[in-house]
XYZ file of C-alpha atoms in Angstrom:
321
model
C 0.000 0.000 0.000
C 1.337 3.446 -0.888
C 2.206 5.926 1.875
C -0.734 8.101 0.796
C -3.163 5.197 1.054
C -1.719 4.194 4.419
C -2.400 7.704 5.645
C -5.898 7.680 4.211
C -6.708 4.306 5.814
C -6.167 5.791 9.275
C -8.918 7.867 10.883
C -8.336 11.585 10.566
C -7.335 12.911 13.968
C -6.870 16.548 14.927
C -3.277 17.584 14.504
C -1.247 18.141 17.671
C -0.409 21.837 17.501
C 0.157 22.484 21.193
C 3.937 22.346 20.764
C 3.723 25.272 18.327
C 1.963 27.735 20.629
C 3.635 29.831 23.193
C 0.976 30.680 25.766
C -1.435 28.923 28.086
C -4.357 30.692 26.380
C -3.226 29.385 22.993
C -2.919 25.861 24.332
C -6.369 26.098 25.935
C -7.786 27.342 22.629
C -6.324 24.380 20.747
C -7.615 21.992 23.413
C -11.103 23.491 23.151
C -11.029 23.271 19.364
C -9.877 19.659 19.541
C -12.585 18.744 22.053
C -15.318 20.268 19.865
C -13.981 18.633 16.710
C -13.756 15.189 18.319
C -17.291 15.554 19.737
C -18.704 16.057 16.225
C -16.228 13.960 14.270
C -18.480 10.995 13.484
C -21.239 13.331 12.300
C -18.792 15.254 10.084
C -17.430 12.016 8.605
C -20.962 10.829 7.819
C -21.843 14.107 6.092
C -18.671 13.972 3.982
C -19.068 10.270 3.180
C -22.691 10.628 2.058
C -21.684 13.500 -0.196
C -18.653 11.710 -1.661
C -19.287 7.954 -1.482
C -15.635 7.569 -0.531
C -14.326 7.082 2.997
C -10.778 7.939 1.935
C -11.886 11.254 0.462
C -14.133 11.909 3.466
C -11.116 11.500 5.759
C -9.152 13.967 3.640
C -12.051 16.425 3.935
C -11.992 16.012 7.719
C -8.266 16.818 7.779
C -8.870 19.954 5.731
C -11.795 20.890 7.989
C -9.658 20.480 11.105
C -6.910 22.717 9.714
C -9.469 25.473 9.150
C -11.222 24.878 12.457
C -7.968 25.036 14.456
C -7.420 28.609 13.277
C -10.886 29.885 14.215
C -11.515 32.177 17.196
C -14.033 30.030 19.068
C -15.449 33.064 20.867
C -16.912 34.180 17.535
C -18.679 30.860 16.882
C -22.271 30.757 18.097
C -23.064 27.153 17.085
C -19.997 24.938 16.781
C -21.860 21.996 15.241
C -23.433 24.157 12.537
C -20.123 25.890 11.840
C -18.269 22.585 11.443
C -20.995 21.123 9.223
C -20.784 24.234 7.057
C -17.006 23.906 6.682
C -17.092 20.171 5.957
C -19.873 20.690 3.388
C -17.885 23.311 1.509
C -14.766 21.146 1.510
C -16.762 18.114 0.381
C -18.384 20.097 -2.439
C -14.965 21.120 -3.755
C -13.781 17.517 -3.634
C -17.012 16.195 -5.160
C -16.481 18.360 -8.229
C -12.909 17.104 -8.525
C -14.094 13.487 -8.108
C -16.453 13.943 -11.038
C -13.462 14.606 -13.267
C -11.597 11.588 -11.870
C -14.553 9.277 -12.441
C -14.604 10.173 -16.127
C -11.360 8.223 -16.573
C -12.200 5.413 -14.108
C -11.832 1.890 -15.505
C -15.224 0.175 -15.519
C -18.192 1.015 -13.266
C -17.514 3.191 -10.211
C -19.080 1.973 -6.970
C -19.051 3.664 -3.558
C -16.403 2.622 -1.046
C -18.068 0.120 1.316
C -17.956 0.487 5.090
C -18.049 -2.221 7.738
C -20.648 -0.790 10.123
C -21.894 -1.712 13.581
C -25.209 -3.617 13.886
C -26.841 -0.676 15.685
C -26.648 1.463 12.526
C -29.431 -0.680 11.061
C -31.676 0.328 13.985
C -31.815 3.885 12.607
C -33.732 3.045 9.437
C -33.306 6.453 7.817
C -29.561 6.561 8.506
C -29.099 2.983 7.282
C -30.924 3.756 4.038
C -28.967 6.961 3.500
C -25.573 5.199 3.666
C -26.665 2.070 1.762
C -24.872 1.264 -1.480
C -28.163 1.550 -3.355
C -28.881 5.062 -2.037
C -25.310 6.259 -2.572
C -25.622 5.216 -6.211
C -28.868 7.192 -6.478
C -27.108 10.218 -4.968
C -24.428 9.866 -7.651
C -27.050 10.950 -10.198
C -27.480 14.349 -8.512
C -25.478 17.469 -9.269
C -22.988 18.354 -6.467
C -25.063 21.163 -4.935
C -28.246 19.086 -5.204
C -26.510 16.232 -3.414
C -25.299 18.497 -0.612
C -28.740 20.036 -0.130
C -30.484 16.655 -0.176
C -28.074 15.114 2.345
C -28.173 18.062 4.746
C -31.959 18.449 4.575
C -33.308 14.902 4.226
C -30.728 13.003 6.277
C -29.507 15.516 8.846
C -32.636 17.719 8.989
C -30.810 21.054 8.818
C -33.004 24.071 8.261
C -32.888 25.947 4.966
C -30.999 28.926 6.405
C -28.184 26.675 7.675
C -27.972 24.853 4.344
C -27.962 28.160 2.468
C -24.860 29.254 4.389
C -23.160 25.922 3.700
C -23.726 25.961 -0.076
C -23.586 29.740 -0.643
C -27.144 30.013 -1.933
C -30.177 31.958 -0.759
C -32.725 30.090 1.407
C -35.277 30.443 -1.403
C -32.861 28.870 -3.898
C -32.114 26.065 -1.448
C -35.824 25.285 -1.124
C -36.092 24.931 -4.902
C -32.964 22.764 -5.066
C -34.288 20.570 -2.259
C -37.611 20.127 -4.061
C -35.877 19.056 -7.302
C -33.477 16.747 -5.474
C -36.301 15.025 -3.527
C -38.256 14.412 -6.717
C -35.148 13.095 -8.479
C -34.280 10.710 -5.648
C -37.884 9.575 -5.152
C -38.048 8.460 -8.785
C -34.885 6.362 -8.415
C -34.718 5.100 -4.832
C -35.716 1.492 -4.088
C -39.477 1.044 -3.807
C -40.209 -0.192 -0.314
C -37.481 -0.536 2.300
C -36.346 -4.153 2.523
C -36.177 -5.606 6.006
C -32.839 -6.948 7.272
C -34.362 -10.451 7.197
C -35.254 -10.106 3.489
C -31.781 -8.817 2.683
C -30.116 -11.623 4.642
C -32.233 -14.183 2.763
C -31.204 -12.716 -0.585
C -27.546 -12.654 0.382
C -27.840 -16.219 1.658
C -28.876 -17.236 -1.847
C -25.848 -15.403 -3.248
C -23.643 -17.098 -0.679
C -24.880 -20.583 -1.630
C -24.391 -19.791 -5.328
C -20.806 -18.679 -4.678
C -19.926 -21.586 -2.395
C -21.716 -24.444 -4.170
C -22.544 -23.247 -7.683
C -26.257 -23.940 -7.013
C -28.069 -21.094 -8.763
C -31.691 -22.151 -8.359
C -32.388 -20.401 -5.052
C -30.746 -17.297 -6.479
C -32.754 -17.381 -9.700
C -35.926 -17.445 -7.614
C -35.214 -13.996 -6.124
C -33.596 -12.150 -9.051
C -35.810 -9.518 -10.652
C -36.199 -9.837 -14.452
C -34.321 -6.549 -14.959
C -31.667 -7.122 -12.266
C -28.420 -5.179 -12.814
C -25.006 -6.471 -11.708
C -22.089 -4.061 -11.295
C -18.544 -4.782 -10.208
C -15.730 -2.373 -9.449
C -12.138 -3.493 -9.832
C -10.697 -0.048 -10.449
C -8.555 -1.388 -13.269
C -6.551 -3.353 -10.668
C -8.681 -6.466 -10.133
C -10.688 -8.406 -12.724
C -14.225 -6.994 -12.827
C -17.046 -6.232 -15.223
C -16.253 -3.346 -17.545
C -19.940 -2.554 -17.995
C -23.209 -3.407 -16.231
C -24.761 -6.836 -16.817
C -28.552 -6.599 -17.113
C -31.274 -9.251 -16.919
C -31.796 -12.396 -14.897
C -30.404 -14.673 -17.616
C -27.218 -12.670 -18.094
C -26.619 -12.326 -14.352
C -27.213 -16.061 -13.823
C -24.702 -16.902 -16.555
C -22.232 -14.501 -14.971
C -22.498 -16.342 -11.667
C -22.425 -19.740 -13.362
C -19.081 -19.064 -15.055
C -17.644 -17.639 -11.873
C -18.017 -14.076 -10.637
C -15.319 -15.129 -8.186
C -12.252 -17.274 -8.772
C -13.196 -20.945 -9.014
C -9.609 -22.181 -8.626
C -8.993 -20.656 -5.220
C -10.091 -21.286 -1.648
C -13.017 -18.970 -1.000
C -14.934 -18.071 2.134
C -18.026 -15.905 2.259
C -19.087 -14.172 5.479
C -22.312 -12.304 6.207
C -21.408 -8.919 7.723
C -22.918 -5.451 8.166
C -22.057 -3.310 5.133
C -23.227 0.308 4.990
C -25.952 -0.188 7.553
C -27.323 -3.477 6.208
C -26.368 -7.094 5.556
C -23.644 -7.723 2.980
C -21.141 -10.381 1.996
C -17.421 -10.241 2.663
C -15.541 -12.529 0.279
C -12.072 -13.861 1.072
C -9.828 -15.712 -1.383
C -7.004 -17.733 0.126
C -7.641 -15.944 3.411
C -7.297 -12.425 1.978
C -10.180 -9.971 1.558
C -11.115 -10.103 -2.123
C -14.374 -8.200 -2.302
C -17.676 -7.084 -0.872
C -21.178 -7.738 -2.206
C -24.222 -5.605 -1.426
C -27.678 -5.900 -2.969
C -30.636 -3.673 -3.704
C -34.035 -5.232 -2.976
C -37.424 -4.096 -4.227
C -40.653 -5.911 -3.400
C -38.722 -8.977 -2.293
C -36.594 -9.290 -5.448
C -32.960 -8.388 -6.058
C -32.836 -5.520 -8.562
C -29.177 -4.620 -8.065
C -26.025 -6.543 -7.116
C -22.887 -4.533 -6.323
C -19.497 -6.232 -6.147
C -16.517 -4.108 -5.020
C -13.048 -5.604 -5.641
C -10.886 -2.494 -5.997
C -8.287 -3.011 -3.214
C -8.134 0.724 -2.486
C -11.815 0.596 -1.525
C -11.533 -2.354 0.871
C -9.412 -0.859 3.677
C -12.543 -0.290 5.806
C -13.360 -4.004 5.926
C -11.005 -4.803 8.818
C -12.689 -2.564 11.396
C -16.051 -0.940 11.974
C -16.584 2.641 10.894
C -18.822 4.840 13.048
C -21.575 6.712 11.212
C -24.172 8.848 12.927
C -26.680 11.673 12.512
């Protein structure tokens, strides 16, 4: 792993600046800034991640946010949470626009970076849906400002005045953007929230297909227009374009979505607030599978193999509202 990726794999922590200040007041100010930042860190990470679909980029945004926050006179800040959310939103918007240019040259389909999450995330249904792979892919279809407004309003319930400050728009403009974004997402989000039990059953069918080659139980739950996507980032073998339709997806699994000549293990884990599969080949993490369910049928299967997107599979990542 490159030095940059090693740095990105570690949680962003406030920088220790106390050795650079020369007075007790300065040290106290840094300590107060650090305490406030740490108190809101999980919230800030979740905001950045939902806007970017990338934990690595979200961590970079948190580092940039901390550097700006550490230089602020806290006596001038009325609402520290709102101020930090505003800063992280602006930084994430800048990075989101840059990511759009990077994705244009990405090899094959781009999928969000999966997170290993704690079981209690699923208890907050709205949070779990907002960080799901299916919803993050829907959010990818929004323009950057629309995505920021939707996330801040629909997920974190910020008022229009707060959002307006974060995205440099008038409250009236933000209301219009929010209306368009809600309509856009509503037309594309999964119809009916699948229960964890339904998702586990669907993934169990995937697991049996991978481990035994028995496709029948899987065929029974695939929607006629199911779409399979895989993301290898040009590093690992993966689909270069979506595979659509139950017959094509079944054939894909029959010939081996995973290596057939290696020792595989498939584990049911919590991925992005819901059940998912963690696939190991010869003991090493090889990929993650998440599914999108609608009315009891699998309409989307998402297979992430890009090694740079799998660093979060060794430990749980905290997300919160």
